[in-house]
Amino acid sequence: MNWYPWLNQPYRHVIGQHQENRAHHALLIQAMAGMGDEALVWGTSRWLMCQQPDGLKSCGVCHGCQLMQANTHPDWYRLEAEKGKSTLGIDAVRQVTEKLYHFGQQGGAKVVWLPDAAQLTEAAANALLKTLEEPPANSWFFLSSRDPSRLLATLRSRCMTLPLTPPDEGQSLLWLKKHASHEEQMLLAALRLSAGAPGAALSLLETGPWQARQKLCDALPGALQHDILQLLPVLNAEDAATRIGWLLSLLLDAMKWQQNATQWLSNGDRQDVVVLLAAHFPASALDNSTRAWMRCREQLLHVASVNRELLLTDQLLSWAETEKPTLIR
């Protein structure tokens, strides 16, 4: 598992809390994709499971370390939705929490990690809440969440929140340059499109995602001039919410261009598209378009069994009808 330099400080903080016997039994990690919350939880878990830790490090040779390295430690539990499902039910939570009330099979710490706490159904969250209120001895819970505000307030109140904030943009660019052989303009665009998360930026620069983003940028001029539904095949994919995010970033950049805030552009490598949007949409239309596409993305992300193609088609037609952009010549 990759370790990222920006995790060093939060890792030292978490382990320091444990060394001083002041660690909270439930840590809610707020992190965007690409910030490395999984690596942080794994590194902390290895230290907790180690039978003879060396300062901030696990020894790597004890039986606990060997079990963790082999991904077979019987007291380390990963709780997430089954493949093909989007929710984590109460039965899975109960199965794990019941085991926590017994002595650890290795006689040490017991760790539970939820990679996406938002997957918890309300019943599952309430079941977990009861365990967090009276946690078994030497049991530690790690919950990861992109947006903790969507979790039950009572669940959040039982946890200590640890935000993983993106590193300084300059430091992130230096890191990206070591791992990707692209022009700095592309690296900066990928970084800003990923909200400053270097790991997510590196994933975006992979051939598939980057080509999909480029296709969207290339399709916009013709779609606005001839037929807005030309954007449908570009947007209608499993990662449609991400692609709408790219479109939103272009609309926001057009607003920045109109306000002469060009130093803050996210799509600096595609200024041609930004300038086009800024020239052919008045500020009010850009604002209305942004709000409409944000609502569309929210529906895709949070409405169960939504018909993606129908939703995108309706939004595209509404966009064309209500905004009436000036035809591109």
Tab-separated table of C-alpha atoms in Angstrom:
chain	number	residue	atom	x	y	z
A	1	MET	CA	0.000	0.000	0.000
A	2	ASN	CA	1.332	3.412	-0.994
A	3	TRP	CA	2.368	5.805	1.748
A	4	TYR	CA	2.139	9.538	1.075
A	5	PRO	CA	4.369	12.210	2.661
A	6	TRP	CA	1.391	14.354	3.692
A	7	LEU	CA	0.258	11.520	5.994
A	8	ASN	CA	3.331	11.788	8.224
A	9	GLN	CA	1.949	14.539	10.451
A	10	PRO	CA	-1.522	13.025	11.052
A	11	TYR	CA	0.075	9.609	11.599
A	12	ARG	CA	2.417	11.004	14.258
A	13	HIS	CA	-0.540	12.753	15.884
A	14	VAL	CA	-2.707	9.614	16.038
A	15	ILE	CA	0.093	7.350	17.304
A	16	GLY	CA	1.138	10.006	19.807
A	17	GLN	CA	-2.375	10.009	21.232
A	18	HIS	CA	-2.168	6.244	21.690
A	19	GLN	CA	1.269	6.433	23.277
A	20	GLU	CA	-0.064	8.915	25.811
A	21	ASN	CA	-3.189	6.808	26.456
A	22	ARG	CA	-5.361	9.686	25.287
A	23	ALA	CA	-6.605	8.210	22.005
A	24	HIS	CA	-10.311	8.307	21.251
A	25	HIS	CA	-11.805	4.884	20.600
A	26	ALA	CA	-13.593	6.069	17.412
A	27	LEU	CA	-11.813	8.178	14.825
A	28	LEU	CA	-13.839	9.692	11.996
A	29	ILE	CA	-11.473	10.521	9.143
A	30	GLN	CA	-12.751	13.184	6.789
A	31	ALA	CA	-10.864	12.852	3.535
A	32	MET	CA	-11.378	13.330	-0.166
A	33	ALA	CA	-10.552	10.541	-2.555
A	34	GLY	CA	-6.824	10.450	-3.211
A	35	MET	CA	-5.763	11.715	0.208
A	36	GLY	CA	-4.688	8.301	1.503
A	37	ASP	CA	-7.077	7.648	4.399
A	38	GLU	CA	-6.817	3.903	3.728
A	39	ALA	CA	-3.025	4.034	4.091
A	40	LEU	CA	-3.335	6.039	7.312
A	41	VAL	CA	-5.760	3.535	8.828
A	42	TRP	CA	-3.605	0.609	7.716
A	43	GLY	CA	-0.425	2.116	9.159
A	44	THR	CA	-2.135	2.932	12.451
A	45	SER	CA	-3.695	-0.530	12.608
A	46	ARG	CA	-0.315	-2.171	12.097
A	47	TRP	CA	1.075	-0.177	15.023
A	48	LEU	CA	-1.881	-1.136	17.218
A	49	MET	CA	-1.551	-4.815	16.332
A	50	CYS	CA	2.220	-4.889	16.791
A	51	GLN	CA	3.323	-6.738	19.936
A	52	GLN	CA	6.544	-4.770	20.299
A	53	PRO	CA	6.295	-1.390	18.502
A	54	ASP	CA	9.462	0.634	18.078
A	55	GLY	CA	8.464	4.217	18.769
A	56	LEU	CA	6.187	5.314	15.918
A	57	LYS	CA	6.860	2.172	13.909
A	58	SER	CA	5.604	-1.380	14.065
A	59	CYS	CA	8.410	-3.925	14.417
A	60	GLY	CA	7.467	-5.864	11.284
A	61	VAL	CA	8.640	-9.215	12.690
A	62	CYS	CA	6.257	-10.163	15.525
A	63	HIS	CA	3.334	-12.512	14.956
A	64	GLY	CA	0.862	-9.624	14.898
A	65	CYS	CA	2.859	-7.813	12.225
A	66	GLN	CA	3.166	-10.962	10.151
A	67	LEU	CA	-0.604	-11.508	10.271
A	68	MET	CA	-1.235	-7.909	9.233
A	69	GLN	CA	1.245	-8.158	6.368
A	70	ALA	CA	-0.541	-11.298	5.180
A	71	ASN	CA	-3.978	-9.624	5.552
A	72	THR	CA	-5.078	-12.480	7.818
A	73	HIS	CA	-5.192	-10.880	11.272
A	74	PRO	CA	-8.314	-12.285	12.991
A	75	ASP	CA	-8.840	-9.145	15.111
A	76	TRP	CA	-8.803	-6.655	12.223
A	77	TYR	CA	-12.192	-6.151	10.595
A	78	ARG	CA	-13.086	-4.279	7.428
A	79	LEU	CA	-16.777	-3.381	7.226
A	80	GLU	CA	-18.132	-2.394	3.833
A	81	ALA	CA	-21.000	-3.151	1.494
A	82	GLU	CA	-20.881	-6.404	-0.415
A	83	LYS	CA	-19.812	-6.286	-4.041
A	84	GLY	CA	-22.640	-4.994	-6.198
A	85	LYS	CA	-24.437	-3.338	-3.263
A	86	SER	CA	-24.332	0.265	-2.122
A	87	THR	CA	-25.411	-0.110	1.504
A	88	LEU	CA	-24.041	-1.811	4.596
A	89	GLY	CA	-26.775	-3.527	6.609
A	90	ILE	CA	-27.322	-4.170	10.287
A	91	ASP	CA	-26.463	-7.894	10.159
A	92	ALA	CA	-22.868	-7.262	9.066
A	93	VAL	CA	-22.421	-4.678	11.825
A	94	ARG	CA	-23.841	-6.989	14.479
A	95	GLN	CA	-21.630	-9.891	13.417
A	96	VAL	CA	-18.503	-7.823	13.915
A	97	THR	CA	-19.533	-5.999	17.076
A	98	GLU	CA	-20.489	-9.269	18.773
A	99	LYS	CA	-16.967	-10.578	18.169
A	100	LEU	CA	-15.486	-7.477	19.777
A	101	TYR	CA	-16.953	-8.346	23.160
A	102	HIS	CA	-14.847	-11.516	23.303
A	103	PHE	CA	-11.145	-11.503	24.021
A	104	GLY	CA	-9.034	-10.774	20.974
A	105	GLN	CA	-7.800	-13.952	19.357
A	106	GLN	CA	-4.255	-12.602	19.537
A	107	GLY	CA	-4.748	-11.128	22.992
A	108	GLY	CA	-4.239	-7.531	21.855
A	109	ALA	CA	-6.122	-4.730	20.142
A	110	LYS	CA	-9.197	-5.197	17.995
A	111	VAL	CA	-9.699	-2.821	15.076
A	112	VAL	CA	-12.761	-2.105	12.919
A	113	TRP	CA	-12.501	-0.001	9.799
A	114	LEU	CA	-15.364	1.338	7.688
A	115	PRO	CA	-13.887	2.636	4.398
A	116	ASP	CA	-17.141	4.473	3.651
A	117	ALA	CA	-19.307	5.192	6.672
A	118	ALA	CA	-21.975	6.660	4.375
A	119	GLN	CA	-22.822	3.096	3.299
A	120	LEU	CA	-24.399	2.416	6.695
A	121	THR	CA	-28.157	2.089	6.649
A	122	GLU	CA	-29.951	3.917	9.432
A	123	ALA	CA	-30.478	0.656	11.323
A	124	ALA	CA	-26.815	-0.317	10.899
A	125	ALA	CA	-25.675	3.126	12.038
A	126	ASN	CA	-27.824	2.866	15.163
A	127	ALA	CA	-26.438	-0.599	15.888
A	128	LEU	CA	-22.893	0.707	15.570
A	129	LEU	CA	-23.818	3.700	17.711
A	130	LYS	CA	-24.716	1.436	20.628
A	131	THR	CA	-21.280	-0.187	20.451
A	132	LEU	CA	-19.541	3.183	20.241
A	133	GLU	CA	-21.407	4.348	23.349
A	134	GLU	CA	-20.034	1.413	25.363
A	135	PRO	CA	-17.015	0.161	23.424
A	136	PRO	CA	-15.345	-3.128	24.382
A	137	ALA	CA	-11.922	-2.858	25.982
A	138	ASN	CA	-8.992	-2.261	23.646
A	139	SER	CA	-11.264	-1.885	20.599
A	140	TRP	CA	-10.621	0.854	18.071
A	141	PHE	CA	-12.924	2.110	15.323
A	142	PHE	CA	-11.888	3.999	12.184
A	143	LEU	CA	-14.603	5.480	9.990
A	144	SER	CA	-13.783	7.168	6.691
A	145	SER	CA	-16.164	9.643	5.114
A	146	ARG	CA	-15.978	12.057	2.198
A	147	ASP	CA	-18.819	14.100	3.703
A	148	PRO	CA	-19.430	13.521	7.440
A	149	SER	CA	-22.446	15.856	7.359
A	150	ARG	CA	-24.381	13.047	5.669
A	151	LEU	CA	-23.853	10.741	8.650
A	152	LEU	CA	-26.217	10.567	11.604
A	153	ALA	CA	-25.466	13.429	13.977
A	154	THR	CA	-25.529	10.994	16.907
A	155	LEU	CA	-22.915	8.827	15.193
A	156	ARG	CA	-20.661	11.807	14.516
A	157	SER	CA	-20.983	12.915	18.128
A	158	ARG	CA	-19.463	9.632	19.337
A	159	CYS	CA	-16.359	10.070	17.193
A	160	MET	CA	-13.300	12.272	17.155
A	161	THR	CA	-13.005	13.885	13.715
A	162	LEU	CA	-9.651	13.960	11.946
A	163	PRO	CA	-9.681	15.988	8.703
A	164	LEU	CA	-7.049	15.128	6.105
A	165	THR	CA	-6.464	18.437	4.359
A	166	PRO	CA	-4.707	18.651	0.980
A	167	PRO	CA	-1.055	19.727	1.110
A	168	ASP	CA	0.169	23.050	-0.247
A	169	GLU	CA	-0.305	23.259	-4.028
A	170	GLY	CA	3.414	23.773	-4.613
A	171	GLN	CA	4.301	20.678	-2.588
A	172	SER	CA	1.640	18.669	-4.398
A	173	LEU	CA	3.021	19.704	-7.791
A	174	LEU	CA	6.513	18.620	-6.768
A	175	TRP	CA	5.131	15.239	-5.717
A	176	LEU	CA	3.197	14.872	-8.969
A	177	LYS	CA	6.282	15.714	-11.038
A	178	LYS	CA	8.055	12.758	-9.424
A	179	HIS	CA	5.257	10.382	-10.361
A	180	ALA	CA	3.942	11.659	-13.705
A	181	SER	CA	5.763	12.817	-16.840
A	182	HIS	CA	3.355	15.508	-17.988
A	183	GLU	CA	3.645	19.229	-18.597
A	184	GLU	CA	3.191	21.361	-15.494
A	185	GLN	CA	0.014	22.905	-16.934
A	186	MET	CA	-1.573	19.460	-17.119
A	187	LEU	CA	-0.392	18.551	-13.634
A	188	LEU	CA	-1.855	21.753	-12.218
A	189	ALA	CA	-5.162	21.180	-14.015
A	190	ALA	CA	-5.408	17.614	-12.714
A	191	LEU	CA	-4.593	18.780	-9.201
A	192	ARG	CA	-7.204	21.535	-9.177
A	193	LEU	CA	-9.814	19.289	-10.767
A	194	SER	CA	-9.149	16.881	-7.878
A	195	ALA	CA	-9.693	19.574	-5.226
A	196	GLY	CA	-5.991	19.508	-4.365
A	197	ALA	CA	-5.769	15.787	-3.548
A	198	PRO	CA	-2.488	14.610	-5.153
A	199	GLY	CA	-3.398	10.920	-5.253
A	200	ALA	CA	-6.679	11.677	-7.037
A	201	ALA	CA	-4.833	13.957	-9.472
A	202	LEU	CA	-2.431	11.141	-10.339
A	203	SER	CA	-5.377	8.805	-10.997
A	204	LEU	CA	-7.059	11.430	-13.189
A	205	LEU	CA	-3.912	11.700	-15.320
A	206	GLU	CA	-4.160	8.034	-16.248
A	207	THR	CA	-5.015	7.508	-19.906
A	208	GLY	CA	-8.681	6.518	-19.513
A	209	PRO	CA	-9.933	9.298	-17.208
A	210	TRP	CA	-7.848	12.008	-18.874
A	211	GLN	CA	-9.088	11.034	-22.352
A	212	ALA	CA	-12.691	11.096	-21.094
A	213	ARG	CA	-12.192	14.600	-19.752
A	214	GLN	CA	-10.585	15.716	-23.009
A	215	LYS	CA	-13.501	14.293	-25.012
A	216	LEU	CA	-15.898	16.368	-22.925
A	217	CYS	CA	-13.874	19.523	-23.578
A	218	ASP	CA	-13.665	18.735	-27.305
A	219	ALA	CA	-17.406	17.984	-27.599
A	220	LEU	CA	-18.674	21.152	-25.923
A	221	PRO	CA	-18.228	23.637	-28.829
A	222	GLY	CA	-20.042	21.472	-31.367
A	223	ALA	CA	-22.782	20.536	-28.915
A	224	LEU	CA	-23.517	24.172	-28.114
A	225	GLN	CA	-23.547	25.112	-31.793
A	226	HIS	CA	-25.453	22.190	-33.327
A	227	ASP	CA	-27.063	19.698	-30.954
A	228	ILE	CA	-26.754	19.682	-27.187
A	229	LEU	CA	-27.492	15.946	-27.118
A	230	GLN	CA	-24.040	15.353	-28.599
A	231	LEU	CA	-22.901	15.591	-24.985
A	232	LEU	CA	-25.054	12.646	-23.895
A	233	PRO	CA	-22.639	9.831	-24.866
A	234	VAL	CA	-19.781	11.829	-23.353
A	235	LEU	CA	-21.550	12.234	-20.004
A	236	ASN	CA	-23.530	8.986	-19.800
A	237	ALA	CA	-21.057	6.641	-18.119
A	238	GLU	CA	-20.605	4.907	-14.782
A	239	ASP	CA	-18.633	7.911	-13.559
A	240	ALA	CA	-21.247	10.406	-14.796
A	241	ALA	CA	-21.120	12.373	-11.537
A	242	THR	CA	-17.385	12.872	-12.021
A	243	ARG	CA	-17.885	13.994	-15.613
A	244	ILE	CA	-20.536	16.476	-14.537
A	245	GLY	CA	-17.946	17.722	-12.047
A	246	TRP	CA	-15.615	18.433	-14.979
A	247	LEU	CA	-18.384	20.333	-16.747
A	248	LEU	CA	-19.094	22.315	-13.591
A	249	SER	CA	-15.421	23.236	-13.303
A	250	LEU	CA	-15.510	24.642	-16.848
A	251	LEU	CA	-18.603	26.714	-16.069
A	252	LEU	CA	-16.995	28.033	-12.896
A	253	ASP	CA	-13.813	28.829	-14.797
A	254	ALA	CA	-15.877	30.812	-17.304
A	255	MET	CA	-17.190	32.904	-14.403
A	256	LYS	CA	-13.637	33.448	-13.187
A	257	TRP	CA	-12.593	34.490	-16.705
A	258	GLN	CA	-15.371	37.059	-16.824
A	259	GLN	CA	-14.165	38.442	-13.482
A	260	ASN	CA	-10.487	38.502	-14.578
A	261	ALA	CA	-9.585	35.898	-11.945
A	262	THR	CA	-7.646	33.824	-14.442
A	263	GLN	CA	-4.926	32.829	-11.977
A	264	TRP	CA	-7.460	30.561	-10.278
A	265	LEU	CA	-8.562	28.593	-13.344
A	266	SER	CA	-8.893	24.848	-12.797
A	267	ASN	CA	-8.753	24.077	-16.514
A	268	GLY	CA	-5.706	26.106	-17.431
A	269	ASP	CA	-4.767	23.559	-20.088
A	270	ARG	CA	-8.128	24.087	-21.846
A	271	GLN	CA	-8.460	27.851	-21.859
A	272	ASP	CA	-9.995	27.571	-25.331
A	273	VAL	CA	-13.138	26.016	-23.867
A	274	VAL	CA	-13.174	28.381	-20.888
A	275	VAL	CA	-12.963	31.437	-23.157
A	276	LEU	CA	-15.693	30.043	-25.400
A	277	LEU	CA	-18.099	29.570	-22.489
A	278	ALA	CA	-17.267	32.978	-21.037
A	279	ALA	CA	-17.929	34.670	-24.369
A	280	HIS	CA	-21.223	33.000	-25.199
A	281	PHE	CA	-22.951	32.831	-21.819
A	282	PRO	CA	-23.785	35.892	-19.739
A	283	ALA	CA	-22.913	35.691	-16.043
A	284	SER	CA	-26.518	34.965	-15.048
A	285	ALA	CA	-26.727	32.047	-17.483
A	286	LEU	CA	-23.459	30.583	-16.180
A	287	ASP	CA	-24.779	30.851	-12.636
A	288	ASN	CA	-28.104	29.213	-13.507
A	289	SER	CA	-26.359	26.481	-15.508
A	290	THR	CA	-24.021	25.704	-12.631
A	291	ARG	CA	-26.905	25.392	-10.181
A	292	ALA	CA	-28.868	23.131	-12.522
A	293	TRP	CA	-25.929	20.791	-13.147
A	294	MET	CA	-25.194	20.634	-9.423
A	295	ARG	CA	-28.765	19.500	-8.782
A	296	CYS	CA	-28.419	16.898	-11.519
A	297	ARG	CA	-25.219	15.550	-9.976
A	298	GLU	CA	-26.839	15.387	-6.527
A	299	GLN	CA	-29.659	13.291	-7.953
A	300	LEU	CA	-27.200	10.919	-9.592
A	301	LEU	CA	-25.297	10.489	-6.352
A	302	HIS	CA	-28.118	10.247	-3.852
A	303	VAL	CA	-31.365	9.151	-5.528
A	304	ALA	CA	-31.690	5.374	-5.480
A	305	SER	CA	-32.262	3.616	-8.821
A	306	VAL	CA	-32.296	6.849	-10.795
A	307	ASN	CA	-32.429	6.424	-14.583
A	308	ARG	CA	-29.109	7.992	-15.477
A	309	GLU	CA	-29.652	8.339	-19.227
A	310	LEU	CA	-33.120	9.832	-18.792
A	311	LEU	CA	-31.904	12.259	-16.127
A	312	LEU	CA	-28.980	13.445	-18.272
A	313	THR	CA	-31.158	13.768	-21.379
A	314	ASP	CA	-33.701	15.854	-19.493
A	315	GLN	CA	-30.986	18.089	-18.043
A	316	LEU	CA	-29.316	18.620	-21.412
A	317	LEU	CA	-32.613	19.536	-23.098
A	318	SER	CA	-33.507	21.853	-20.229
A	319	TRP	CA	-30.089	23.469	-20.464
A	320	ALA	CA	-30.471	24.077	-24.190
A	321	GLU	CA	-34.012	25.409	-23.815
A	322	THR	CA	-33.568	27.726	-20.860
A	323	GLU	CA	-30.125	29.151	-21.507
A	324	LYS	CA	-30.260	29.636	-25.282
A	325	PRO	CA	-26.517	30.281	-25.705
A	326	THR	CA	-25.413	32.487	-28.587
A	327	LEU	CA	-24.556	30.289	-31.568
A	328	ILE	CA	-20.848	29.750	-32.030
A	329	ARG	CA	-19.565	31.091	-35.315
